[in-house]
Coordinates of C-alpha atoms in Angstrom, one line a residue:
X1 CA -21.3 5.4 7.6
X2 CA -17.7 3.3 7.3
X3 CA -18.7 0.0 4.8
X4 CA -16.6 -2.6 6.3
X5 CA -16.2 -6.3 4.5
X6 CA -15.3 -9.3 6.2
X7 CA -11.7 -10.3 6.0
X8 CA -11.2 -12.2 2.8
X9 CA -8.9 -15.4 1.8
X10 CA -9.2 -14.6 -1.2
X11 CA -6.4 -13.3 -4.2
X12 CA -7.3 -10.8 -6.1
X13 CA -4.0 -10.2 -8.1
X14 CA -2.4 -12.8 -7.6
X15 CA -5.1 -15.2 -8.5
X16 CA -2.9 -18.7 -8.9
X17 CA -2.6 -18.6 -5.4
X18 CA -6.5 -19.2 -4.8
X19 CA -7.7 -22.3 -4.0
X20 CA -4.3 -24.4 -2.3
X21 CA -2.5 -24.6 0.2
X22 CA 1.7 -22.9 0.0
X23 CA 3.5 -23.2 4.0
X24 CA 4.4 -20.4 4.8
X25 CA 5.5 -19.3 1.9
X26 CA 3.2 -16.2 0.8
X27 CA 4.5 -15.0 4.2
X28 CA 8.2 -14.9 3.8
X29 CA 10.8 -12.8 4.8
X30 CA 12.8 -14.3 2.4
X31 CA 14.6 -12.5 -0.5
X32 CA 12.7 -13.1 -3.7
X33 CA 15.0 -15.1 -5.8
X34 CA 13.9 -16.4 -9.7
X35 CA 13.2 -20.1 -9.0
X36 CA 10.4 -18.9 -7.1
X37 CA 9.5 -16.2 -9.6
X38 CA 9.7 -18.4 -12.5
X39 CA 7.7 -21.2 -11.3
X40 CA 4.5 -19.2 -9.6
X41 CA 5.0 -15.6 -12.4
X42 CA 4.8 -17.7 -15.6
X43 CA 2.8 -15.3 -17.1
X44 CA 3.7 -12.7 -19.7
X45 CA 1.5 -10.0 -18.1
X46 CA 2.8 -6.6 -17.0
X47 CA 2.9 -7.9 -13.5
X48 CA 4.6 -11.4 -13.5
X49 CA 7.0 -9.7 -15.7
X50 CA 7.8 -7.2 -13.0
X51 CA 8.3 -10.2 -10.4
X52 CA 10.8 -12.3 -12.1
X53 CA 12.4 -8.9 -12.8
X54 CA 12.0 -8.0 -9.6
X55 CA 13.5 -11.8 -8.7
X56 CA 16.3 -10.9 -10.6
X57 CA 17.6 -8.0 -8.6
X58 CA 17.2 -10.6 -5.3
X59 CA 16.6 -7.5 -2.7
X60 CA 12.7 -7.5 -1.8
X61 CA 10.5 -10.4 0.5
X62 CA 8.3 -12.4 -1.2
X63 CA 6.2 -11.1 1.6
X64 CA 6.0 -7.8 0.1
X65 CA 5.5 -8.0 -2.8
X66 CA 2.5 -9.9 -2.8
X67 CA 1.8 -7.5 0.5
X68 CA 2.1 -4.6 -2.0
X69 CA 0.6 -6.1 -5.3
X70 CA -2.6 -6.7 -3.2
X71 CA -3.2 -3.1 -1.5
X72 CA -2.4 -1.6 -4.9
X73 CA -4.7 -4.3 -6.4
X74 CA -7.9 -3.1 -4.1
X75 CA -7.4 0.5 -4.0
X76 CA -6.2 1.5 -7.3
X77 CA -9.8 2.9 -8.9
X78 CA -10.6 4.7 -5.8
X79 CA -7.5 6.5 -5.0
X80 CA -5.9 7.2 -8.0
X81 CA -5.5 10.6 -9.0
X82 CA -2.7 12.8 -10.8
X83 CA -0.1 12.7 -7.8
X84 CA -0.3 9.5 -6.0
X85 CA 2.2 10.0 -2.3
X86 CA 3.5 6.9 -0.9
X87 CA 4.7 8.0 2.5
X88 CA 6.6 5.8 5.0
X89 CA 7.3 4.5 1.8
X90 CA 11.0 2.3 2.6
X91 CA 11.6 0.5 -1.0
X92 CA 8.9 2.5 -3.1
X93 CA 7.3 -0.5 -4.9
X94 CA 3.7 0.4 -4.1
X95 CA 4.0 3.8 -5.8
X96 CA 6.1 2.3 -8.0
X97 CA 2.9 0.6 -8.7
X98 CA 0.6 2.9 -9.1
X99 CA 3.6 4.6 -11.9
X100 CA 3.9 1.5 -13.7
X101 CA -0.1 0.8 -14.1
X102 CA -1.6 3.6 -14.1
X103 CA -1.7 5.7 -17.0
X104 CA -3.9 9.1 -15.4
X105 CA -1.0 9.2 -12.6
X106 CA 1.3 10.9 -13.8
X107 CA 3.2 11.3 -10.9
X108 CA 4.8 9.5 -7.7
X109 CA 6.1 11.2 -4.8
X110 CA 8.0 8.7 -2.6
X111 CA 8.3 9.7 0.7
X112 CA 10.6 8.5 3.9
X113 CA 13.1 9.8 6.3
X114 CA 15.9 7.6 4.4
X115 CA 16.4 6.3 1.4
X116 CA 17.6 2.1 1.3
X117 CA 19.6 0.7 -1.0
X118 CA 16.9 -1.4 -2.2
X119 CA 15.1 1.3 -3.7
X120 CA 17.8 1.8 -7.1
X121 CA 17.3 -1.9 -7.7
X122 CA 13.6 -1.8 -7.4
X123 CA 13.0 1.0 -10.0
X124 CA 15.6 -0.5 -12.3
X125 CA 13.8 -3.2 -12.5
X126 CA 10.1 -1.9 -13.2
X127 CA 12.0 0.7 -15.9
X128 CA 12.9 -2.8 -17.4
X129 CA 9.6 -3.2 -17.8
X130 CA 7.9 0.1 -18.5
X131 CA 10.0 2.1 -19.4
X132 CA 7.2 4.9 -18.7
X133 CA 8.4 4.7 -15.0
X134 CA 11.2 6.8 -15.2
X135 CA 10.1 10.0 -15.4
X136 CA 7.1 9.6 -13.2
X137 CA 8.6 8.8 -10.4
X138 CA 10.2 10.5 -7.3
X139 CA 11.9 10.3 -4.1
X140 CA 12.1 12.4 -1.4
X141 CA 14.3 12.5 1.8
X142 CA 12.5 13.8 4.7
X143 CA 9.9 13.5 7.9
X144 CA 6.4 11.5 7.4
X145 CA 5.4 14.9 9.7
X146 CA 6.3 17.1 7.5
X147 CA 5.4 16.0 4.0
X148 CA 1.7 18.0 3.4
X149 CA 4.5 20.8 2.9
X150 CA 5.8 20.2 -0.4
X151 CA 3.0 18.5 -1.4
X152 CA 0.2 20.1 -3.9
X153 CA -3.8 19.9 -2.9
X154 CA -5.7 17.0 -3.4
X155 CA -2.7 14.4 -4.1
X156 CA -4.0 10.9 -3.0
X157 CA -1.9 9.1 -0.1
X158 CA -1.0 6.1 0.2
X159 CA 0.7 3.8 2.5
X160 CA 1.6 0.5 3.4
X161 CA 2.4 -0.6 7.7
X162 CA 4.0 2.6 8.8
X163 CA 4.3 1.9 12.1
X164 CA 1.8 2.9 15.0
X165 CA 1.9 6.5 14.9
X166 CA 2.8 6.7 11.5
X167 CA -0.6 6.0 9.7
X168 CA -2.4 9.2 11.3
X169 CA 0.3 10.9 10.2
X170 CA -0.8 10.1 6.2
X171 CA -4.0 10.2 7.3
X172 CA -3.6 13.7 8.8
X173 CA -1.1 14.4 5.8
X174 CA -4.2 13.7 3.2
X175 CA -7.4 16.1 5.3
X176 CA -4.6 18.5 5.3
X177 CA -4.7 17.6 0.7
X178 CA -7.8 17.1 1.0
X179 CA -6.9 14.6 -1.5
X180 CA -8.1 10.2 -1.5
X181 CA -6.2 7.6 1.6
X182 CA -5.7 5.0 1.8
X183 CA -3.9 2.9 4.7
X184 CA -3.1 -0.6 6.0
X185 CA -1.9 0.0 9.7
X186 CA 0.4 -1.8 11.9
X187 CA 1.8 -1.6 15.6
X188 CA -1.0 -0.9 17.1
X189 CA -0.8 0.6 20.9
X190 CA -3.4 0.6 23.2
X191 CA -2.0 4.2 24.5
X192 CA -1.9 5.4 21.5
X193 CA -6.1 4.9 21.2
X194 CA -8.6 7.3 22.1
X195 CA -11.6 5.0 21.1
X196 CA -13.9 4.3 24.5
X197 CA -12.6 1.9 26.9
X198 CA -15.6 0.0 26.1
X199 CA -15.1 0.2 21.9
X200 CA -11.2 -1.2 23.2
X201 CA -12.1 -4.1 25.2
X202 CA -15.6 -5.4 23.3
X203 CA -14.0 -5.4 19.9
X204 CA -10.0 -5.4 20.4
X205 CA -7.3 -2.3 20.7
X206 CA -7.1 -2.8 16.9
X207 CA -10.1 -2.4 15.8
X208 CA -10.8 0.1 17.9
X209 CA -7.7 2.4 17.2
X210 CA -9.5 2.5 12.9
X211 CA -12.5 2.7 14.9
X212 CA -10.7 6.0 16.2
X213 CA -9.5 6.3 12.3
X214 CA -12.3 6.2 10.9
X215 CA -14.6 8.7 13.1
X216 CA -11.6 11.3 12.6
X217 CA -11.6 10.7 8.4
X218 CA -15.5 10.8 8.9
X219 CA -15.1 14.1 10.7
X220 CA -13.5 15.9 7.8
X221 CA -15.4 14.7 5.2
X222 CA -15.1 11.5 4.0
X223 CA -16.7 8.0 3.3
X224 CA -14.5 5.8 5.0
X225 CA -14.7 1.7 3.4
X226 CA -12.8 -1.4 5.4
X227 CA -11.2 -4.3 3.3
X228 CA -8.6 -6.9 3.5
X229 CA -5.1 -8.2 1.5
X230 CA -5.6 -12.1 2.3
X231 CA -4.1 -13.0 5.9
X232 CA -1.8 -15.5 4.1
X233 CA 0.5 -12.5 3.4
X234 CA 0.2 -10.4 6.9
X235 CA -2.3 -10.5 9.8
X236 CA -2.3 -6.8 9.4
X237 CA -4.2 -6.9 6.5
X238 CA -6.9 -4.9 7.5
X239 CA -7.1 -1.3 4.4
X240 CA -8.9 2.0 5.4
X241 CA -10.3 3.1 2.3
X242 CA -11.4 7.4 2.8
X243 CA -12.2 9.2 -0.6
X244 CA -12.9 12.8 -0.4
X245 CA -16.2 13.6 -2.7
X246 CA -16.3 16.4 -5.1
X247 CA -17.8 19.4 -4.1

């Protein structure tokens, strides 16, 4: 059965945000700017250095920085593998974190249908902090549904806020590759929910959809765990982690 931990308001990566009211700052869609980075991320830690470099580029929202870091901190130990694939990656920051912080990760493949202008700036910022990132990261353009065709067996799959059915395509990709998977869904649609109506009415569509996804992963031989990032960042904060036991 899936294990489900209660939603947590605590930050694991950036603990300086625990126990204080920062208003709308933590969920802000405004670009991260240098004064904010210097004030809230002042240390010589690798993560704070990266945030300050990202601020210098002024190309990524505060919310997305916190979202990626907090997701990464909760899944990194269970997802790390020689190859990690970030599906529906957008700017690619999540995959870049695996390249920067996880020595076991030798290769990070970012996949989306187009490369946003922000990617080159984020990659350059990360390379200034950790030069080893450059040789690890590759961006591939193509349809998400066919991503598994160009990936090796056993690759781990991660995806943050892949819209609606794209989260399901990410799960499908992991099942095909028999790799570990971690997703944080968004854009739930009742029409796409295959869970029983009684479950939808009792627990809501969002939980019902993720229950259905959990059953699908467990039917494919995965052990599934639910966890969360802080709601201060986003209300769409549930993470599904699926681990394929070693044979």
